[in-house]
mmCIF file of C-alpha atoms and ligand atoms in Angstrom:
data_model
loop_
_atom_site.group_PDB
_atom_site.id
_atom_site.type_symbol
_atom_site.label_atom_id
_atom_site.label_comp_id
_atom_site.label_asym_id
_atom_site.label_seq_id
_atom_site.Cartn_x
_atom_site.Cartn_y
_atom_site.Cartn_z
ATOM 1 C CA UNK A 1 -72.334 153.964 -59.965
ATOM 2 C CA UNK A 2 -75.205 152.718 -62.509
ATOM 3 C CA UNK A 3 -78.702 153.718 -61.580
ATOM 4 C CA UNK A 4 -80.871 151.188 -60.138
ATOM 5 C CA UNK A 5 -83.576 152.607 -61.542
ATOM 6 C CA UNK A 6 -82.799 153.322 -64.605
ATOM 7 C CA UNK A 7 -79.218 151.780 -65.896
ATOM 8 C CA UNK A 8 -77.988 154.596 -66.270
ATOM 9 C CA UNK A 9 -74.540 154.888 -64.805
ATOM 10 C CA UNK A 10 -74.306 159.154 -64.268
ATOM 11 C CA UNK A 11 -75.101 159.924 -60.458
ATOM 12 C CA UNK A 12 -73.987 162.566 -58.238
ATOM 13 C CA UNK A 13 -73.185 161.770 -54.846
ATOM 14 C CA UNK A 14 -75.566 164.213 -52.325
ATOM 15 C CA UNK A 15 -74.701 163.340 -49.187
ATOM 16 C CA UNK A 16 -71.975 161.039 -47.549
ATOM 17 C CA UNK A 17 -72.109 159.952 -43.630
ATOM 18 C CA UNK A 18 -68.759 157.362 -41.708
ATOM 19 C CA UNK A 19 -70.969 154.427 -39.828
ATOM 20 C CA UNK A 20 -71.322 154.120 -36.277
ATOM 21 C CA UNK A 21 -68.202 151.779 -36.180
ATOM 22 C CA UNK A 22 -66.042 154.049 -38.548
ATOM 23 C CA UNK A 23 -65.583 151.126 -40.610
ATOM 24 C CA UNK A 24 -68.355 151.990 -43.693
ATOM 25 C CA UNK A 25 -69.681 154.767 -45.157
ATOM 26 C CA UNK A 26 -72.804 155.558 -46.357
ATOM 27 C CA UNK A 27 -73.488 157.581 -49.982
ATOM 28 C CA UNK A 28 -76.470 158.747 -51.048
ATOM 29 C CA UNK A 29 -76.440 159.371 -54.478
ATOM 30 C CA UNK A 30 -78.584 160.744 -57.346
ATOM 31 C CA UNK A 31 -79.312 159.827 -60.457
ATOM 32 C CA UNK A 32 -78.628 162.648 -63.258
ATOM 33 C CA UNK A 33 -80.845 160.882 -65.614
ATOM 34 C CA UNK A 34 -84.158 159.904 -63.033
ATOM 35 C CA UNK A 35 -83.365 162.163 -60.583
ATOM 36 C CA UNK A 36 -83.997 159.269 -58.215
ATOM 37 C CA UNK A 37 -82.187 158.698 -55.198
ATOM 38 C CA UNK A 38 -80.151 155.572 -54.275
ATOM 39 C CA UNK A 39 -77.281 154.482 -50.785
ATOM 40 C CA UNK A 40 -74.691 152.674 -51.218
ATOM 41 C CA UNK A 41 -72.234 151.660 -49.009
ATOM 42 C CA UNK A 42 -68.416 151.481 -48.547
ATOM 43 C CA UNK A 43 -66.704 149.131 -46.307
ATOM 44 C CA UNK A 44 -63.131 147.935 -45.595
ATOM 45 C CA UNK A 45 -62.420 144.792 -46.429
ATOM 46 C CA UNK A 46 -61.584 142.370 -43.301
ATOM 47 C CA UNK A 47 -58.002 141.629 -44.157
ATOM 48 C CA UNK A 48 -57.837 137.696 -44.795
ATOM 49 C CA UNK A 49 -54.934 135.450 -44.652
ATOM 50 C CA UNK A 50 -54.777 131.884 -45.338
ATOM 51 C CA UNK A 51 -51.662 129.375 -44.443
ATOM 52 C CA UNK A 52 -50.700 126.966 -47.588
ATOM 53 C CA UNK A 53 -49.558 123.996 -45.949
ATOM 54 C CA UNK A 54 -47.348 121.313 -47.683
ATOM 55 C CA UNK A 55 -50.117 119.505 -49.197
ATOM 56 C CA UNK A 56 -51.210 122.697 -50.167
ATOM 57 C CA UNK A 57 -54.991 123.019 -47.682
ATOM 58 C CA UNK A 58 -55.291 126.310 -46.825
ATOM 59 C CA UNK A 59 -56.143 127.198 -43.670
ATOM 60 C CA UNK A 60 -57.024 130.944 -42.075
ATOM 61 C CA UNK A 61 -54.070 132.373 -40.101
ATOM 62 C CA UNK A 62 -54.518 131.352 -36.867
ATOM 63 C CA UNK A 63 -52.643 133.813 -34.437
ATOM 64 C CA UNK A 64 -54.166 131.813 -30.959
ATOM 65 C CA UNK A 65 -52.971 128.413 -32.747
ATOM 66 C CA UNK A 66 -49.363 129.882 -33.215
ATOM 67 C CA UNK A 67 -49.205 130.731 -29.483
ATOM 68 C CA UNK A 68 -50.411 127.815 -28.133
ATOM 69 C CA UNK A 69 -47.785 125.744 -30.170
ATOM 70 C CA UNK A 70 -45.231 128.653 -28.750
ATOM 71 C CA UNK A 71 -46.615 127.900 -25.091
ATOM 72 C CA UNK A 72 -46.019 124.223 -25.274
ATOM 73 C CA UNK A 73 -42.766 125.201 -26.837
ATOM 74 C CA UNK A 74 -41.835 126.859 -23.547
ATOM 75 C CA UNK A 75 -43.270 125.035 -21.062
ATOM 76 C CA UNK A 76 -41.142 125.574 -17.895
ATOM 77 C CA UNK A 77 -39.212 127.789 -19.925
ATOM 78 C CA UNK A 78 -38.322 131.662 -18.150
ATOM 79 C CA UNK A 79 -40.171 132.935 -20.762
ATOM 80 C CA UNK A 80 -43.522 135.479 -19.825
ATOM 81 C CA UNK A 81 -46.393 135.230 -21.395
ATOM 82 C CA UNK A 82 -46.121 138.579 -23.323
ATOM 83 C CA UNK A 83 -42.939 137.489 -24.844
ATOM 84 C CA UNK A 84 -45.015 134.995 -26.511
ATOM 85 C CA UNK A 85 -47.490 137.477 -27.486
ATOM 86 C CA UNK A 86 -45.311 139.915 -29.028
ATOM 87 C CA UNK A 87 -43.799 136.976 -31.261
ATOM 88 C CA UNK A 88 -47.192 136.444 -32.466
ATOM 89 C CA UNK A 89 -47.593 140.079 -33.254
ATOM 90 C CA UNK A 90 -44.226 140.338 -34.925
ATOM 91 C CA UNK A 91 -44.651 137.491 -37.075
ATOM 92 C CA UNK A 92 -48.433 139.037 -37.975
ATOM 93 C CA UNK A 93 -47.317 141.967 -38.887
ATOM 94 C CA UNK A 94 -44.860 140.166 -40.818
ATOM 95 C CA UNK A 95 -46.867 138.263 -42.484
ATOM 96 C CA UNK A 96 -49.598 140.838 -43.424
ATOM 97 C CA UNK A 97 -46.447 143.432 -44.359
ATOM 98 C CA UNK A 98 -45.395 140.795 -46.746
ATOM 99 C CA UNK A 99 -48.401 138.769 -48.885
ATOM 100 C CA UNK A 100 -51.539 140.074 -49.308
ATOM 101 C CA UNK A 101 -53.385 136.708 -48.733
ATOM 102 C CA UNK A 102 -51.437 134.039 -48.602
ATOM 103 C CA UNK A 103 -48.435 132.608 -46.614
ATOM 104 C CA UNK A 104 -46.894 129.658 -47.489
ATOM 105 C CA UNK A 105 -46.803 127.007 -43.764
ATOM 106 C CA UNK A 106 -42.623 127.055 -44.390
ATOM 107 C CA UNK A 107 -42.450 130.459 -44.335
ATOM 108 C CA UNK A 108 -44.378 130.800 -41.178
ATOM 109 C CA UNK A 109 -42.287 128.146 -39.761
ATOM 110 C CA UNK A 110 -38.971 129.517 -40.446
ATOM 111 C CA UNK A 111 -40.059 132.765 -39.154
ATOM 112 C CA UNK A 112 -41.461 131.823 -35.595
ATOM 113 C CA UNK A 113 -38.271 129.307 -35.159
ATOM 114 C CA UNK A 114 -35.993 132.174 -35.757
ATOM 115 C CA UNK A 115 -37.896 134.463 -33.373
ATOM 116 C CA UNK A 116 -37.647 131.631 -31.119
ATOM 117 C CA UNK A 117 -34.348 130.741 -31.337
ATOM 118 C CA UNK A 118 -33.423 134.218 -30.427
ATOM 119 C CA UNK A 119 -36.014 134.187 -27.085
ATOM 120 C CA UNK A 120 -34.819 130.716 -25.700
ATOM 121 C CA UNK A 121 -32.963 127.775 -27.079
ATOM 122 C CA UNK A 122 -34.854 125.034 -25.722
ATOM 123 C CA UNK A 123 -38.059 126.052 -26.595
ATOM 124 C CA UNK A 124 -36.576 126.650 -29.976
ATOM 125 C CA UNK A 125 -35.295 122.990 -30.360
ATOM 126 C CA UNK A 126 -38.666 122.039 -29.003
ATOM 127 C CA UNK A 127 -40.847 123.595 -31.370
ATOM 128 C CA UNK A 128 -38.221 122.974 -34.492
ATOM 129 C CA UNK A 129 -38.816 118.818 -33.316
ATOM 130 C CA UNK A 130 -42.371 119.056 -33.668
ATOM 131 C CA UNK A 131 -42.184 121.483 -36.409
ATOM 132 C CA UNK A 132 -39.899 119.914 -38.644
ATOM 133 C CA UNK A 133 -41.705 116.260 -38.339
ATOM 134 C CA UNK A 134 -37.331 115.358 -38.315
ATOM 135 C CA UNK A 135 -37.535 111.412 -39.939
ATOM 136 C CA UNK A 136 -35.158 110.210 -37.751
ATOM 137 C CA UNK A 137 -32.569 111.566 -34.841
ATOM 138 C CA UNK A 138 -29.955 112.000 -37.354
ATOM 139 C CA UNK A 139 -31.698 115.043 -38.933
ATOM 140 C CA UNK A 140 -32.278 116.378 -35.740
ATOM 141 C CA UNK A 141 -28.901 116.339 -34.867
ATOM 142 C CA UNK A 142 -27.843 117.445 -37.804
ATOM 143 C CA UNK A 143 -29.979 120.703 -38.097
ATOM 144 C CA UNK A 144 -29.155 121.231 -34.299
ATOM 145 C CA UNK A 145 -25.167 121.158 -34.710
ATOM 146 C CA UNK A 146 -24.899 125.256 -35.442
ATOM 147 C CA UNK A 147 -27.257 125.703 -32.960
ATOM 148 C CA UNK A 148 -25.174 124.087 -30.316
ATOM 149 C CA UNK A 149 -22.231 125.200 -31.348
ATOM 150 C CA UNK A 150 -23.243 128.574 -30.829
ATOM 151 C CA UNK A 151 -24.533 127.763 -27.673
ATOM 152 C CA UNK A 152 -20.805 126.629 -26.520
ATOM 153 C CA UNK A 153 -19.507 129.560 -27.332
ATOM 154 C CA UNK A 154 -21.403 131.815 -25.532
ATOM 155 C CA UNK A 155 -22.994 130.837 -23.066
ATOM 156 C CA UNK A 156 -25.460 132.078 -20.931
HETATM 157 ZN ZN1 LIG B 1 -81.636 156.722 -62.974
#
């Protein structure tokens, strides 16, 4: 670390203490060319993601906006409300496990339909309609056929 004083970048560190929170910690150092004495501090860096959307805005991830669109999604649906939350947490992690700060709206999409899909089929057709903006019922039908047919075939 370069002196303050002096420019000089040659310091030994004297004495090193973790914050109150556990999140910094605090050097004091000393200059080998001064000898004066100088703190610096350490800190993690709050991990930051951002959502690309299609018109490529970026927006911070959001995990409370993701469940609310999952809660409308399954309204009336025998689905509890920590079901929901470990979606959220899943797709988080999956996120953060993946790209360091940015996540691409599609991506996100894909992966909370497929979590979804696997929790409760209406809720995933619900969310996939508003998700997926369809243009007109023929898309929707069309990206819906597997769906269904898998439905037929074993049903619940
Ligand atoms: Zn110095």
């Amino acid at each position: 670390m370069r002196c303050p004083y002096c420019r000089v970048d040659n310091d030994k560190v004297i004495d090193s203490r973790t914050g109150q929170d556990g999140f910094a910690i605090r050097r004091r150092r000393e200059c080998v060319h001064c000898g004066r004495r100088f703190t610096t501090y350490e800190r993690v860096e709050e991990p930051v993601m951002n959502v690309v959307k299609k018109d490529g805005i970026r927006e911070p991830f959001n995990r409370e906006k993701i469940k609310s669109g999952l809660k409308k999604a399954c309204w009336k649906r025998p689905v509890s409300d920590d079901q929901l939350e470990a979606i959220v947490a899943d797709v988080e992690n999956d996120c953060y496990a993946n790209f360091e700060t940015e996540v691409d709206s599609a991506y996100l999409g894909n992966l909370i339909m497929k979590k979804l899909r696997e929790l409760d089929q209406v809720a995933f057709v619900r969310f996939a309609s508003v998700y997926r903006e369809f243009k007109d019922v023929r898309d929707f039908v069309h990206e819906l056929q597997p769906i269904l047919a898998e439905a037929k075939r074993s049903p619940k």
